[in-house]
Amino acid sequence: IEQIVQMVKELGRKGLVKEYAEIRNRAPEGTFVYARMRNNLTKNRYTDVLCYDHSRVVLSRDDGEDYINANFVDGYKQKNAYISTQGPLPKTSQDFWRMIWEQHCLVVVMTTRVMERGRVKCGQYWEPTENSSLEFGNFHVRTLSIEINEDYTVASLELKNLKTDEIRNVSHWQFTSWPDYGVPSTAMAMLNFLQKVREKQANMVKALGDTWAGHPRGPPIVVHCSAGIGRTGTFITLDICISRLEDVGTADIRGTVEKIRSQRAYSIQMPDQYVFCHLALIEYAVSRGMLKSVDLTGFDDRDEDSD
Ligand code: PTR
Ligand code: PTR
């Protein structure tokens, strides 16, 4: 982690932005055949945010078509730790719940609001009020309780498969203070949220007892924003980097972003989000006493000088 601090000091904001541009300029390492099929085109929220074939989540053919704009992404020493996906559309909410059912997911992380600046960013695929419910195809989604915090809202949902009458619990975690076109103003709220999400996943897995024996970290955590690349990629990058930091005391932000991008194309969308990952990781290390306070004077200025 000291190396990261050193690098951040040397590169400054401008150097990191340049590094991000290099990552971004690399050509995609996969095909988008399914995302481009005629029947699937309207299932993509953004025509320019498609999903790779090789890592896509394939829905069962038993209940409809198999395409959803969602990719498996590996975590720290954990294959398929996450599913990165777009904010469901009215047309794809049913597929979204089908994916959660088929993959046995327990926790959903949402890092956008449904409306931002007067524009719809994500469908209302769950009820934001207690004791109400919605139906999507074979699924009934009931909101049991809601807990509103300053930076995030947690909803306990009950997902019922109407074909089998089986019921499962899903925990919905919405981070509400991530401004669109940007990054959170301080990392602490985000880091705190991330910690709580992990604890929830761990507790839910434990509560299911033997179901996840042999896979103690459980099913993938579903992470989405609007397009499922910018804020979603930032969240996953931080989660992976923090896991590694806690395990062996080191971090590789660039490598992590490149790896994520090889599974979910375009992950991390803005230069600021790449910079944020560095600053947040340092803030985390300081808060955990892994580093003494770090002086980043000149981090922002350097950019004007070094041209
Ligand atoms: N996609 C735009 C671009 O870089 O060309 C910018 C952009 C960035 C648009 C973020 C939207 C973004 O996120 P949000 O869904 O919060 O508006
Ligand atoms: N075509 C959209 C744009 O560039 O504005 C695609 C897009 C939208 C990309 C939102 C990223 C976005 O941000 P996020 O992944 O954080 O929702």
PDB file of C-alpha atoms and ligand atoms in Angstrom, residues 24 46 116 121 180-181 226 231 269-270, ligand 1:
ATOM      1  CA  ARG A  24      -9.550   2.740 -21.858  1.00  0.00           C
ATOM      2  CA  TYR A  46     -27.761   1.816 -23.773  1.00  0.00           C
ATOM      3  CA  GLU A 116     -31.376  11.485 -11.739  1.00  0.00           C
ATOM      4  CA  LYS A 121     -31.804   5.754 -14.888  1.00  0.00           C
ATOM      5  CA  ASP A 180     -24.369  11.066 -11.444  1.00  0.00           C
ATOM      6  CA  TYR A 181     -21.419  12.023 -13.639  1.00  0.00           C
ATOM      7  CA  SER A 226     -27.648   2.615 -14.761  1.00  0.00           C
ATOM      8  CA  ARG A 231     -20.317   3.183 -10.640  1.00  0.00           C
ATOM      9  CA  GLN A 269     -16.369   4.906 -17.067  1.00  0.00           C
ATOM     10  CA  MET A 270     -14.891   8.205 -15.965  1.00  0.00           C
TER      11      MET A 270
HETATM   12  N1  PTR B   1     -21.193   8.496 -20.925  1.00  0.00           N
HETATM   13  C1  PTR B   1     -20.810   9.873 -20.971  1.00  0.00           C
HETATM   14  C2  PTR B   1     -19.481   9.917 -21.703  1.00  0.00           C
HETATM   15  O1  PTR B   1     -18.439   9.736 -21.067  1.00  0.00           O
HETATM   16  O2  PTR B   1     -19.535  10.138 -22.854  1.00  0.00           O
HETATM   17  C3  PTR B   1     -20.726  10.472 -19.620  1.00  0.00           C
HETATM   18  C4  PTR B   1     -21.482   9.821 -18.561  1.00  0.00           C
HETATM   19  C5  PTR B   1     -20.886   9.448 -17.393  1.00  0.00           C
HETATM   20  C6  PTR B   1     -22.817   9.609 -18.677  1.00  0.00           C
HETATM   21  C7  PTR B   1     -21.581   8.912 -16.345  1.00  0.00           C
HETATM   22  C8  PTR B   1     -23.543   9.061 -17.658  1.00  0.00           C
HETATM   23  C9  PTR B   1     -22.922   8.734 -16.485  1.00  0.00           C
HETATM   24  O3  PTR B   1     -23.568   8.217 -15.439  1.00  0.00           O
HETATM   25  P1  PTR B   1     -25.045   8.540 -14.973  1.00  0.00           P
HETATM   26  O4  PTR B   1     -25.827   7.330 -15.282  1.00  0.00           O
HETATM   27  O5  PTR B   1     -24.898   8.788 -13.541  1.00  0.00           O
HETATM   28  O6  PTR B   1     -25.552   9.767 -15.693  1.00  0.00           O
END
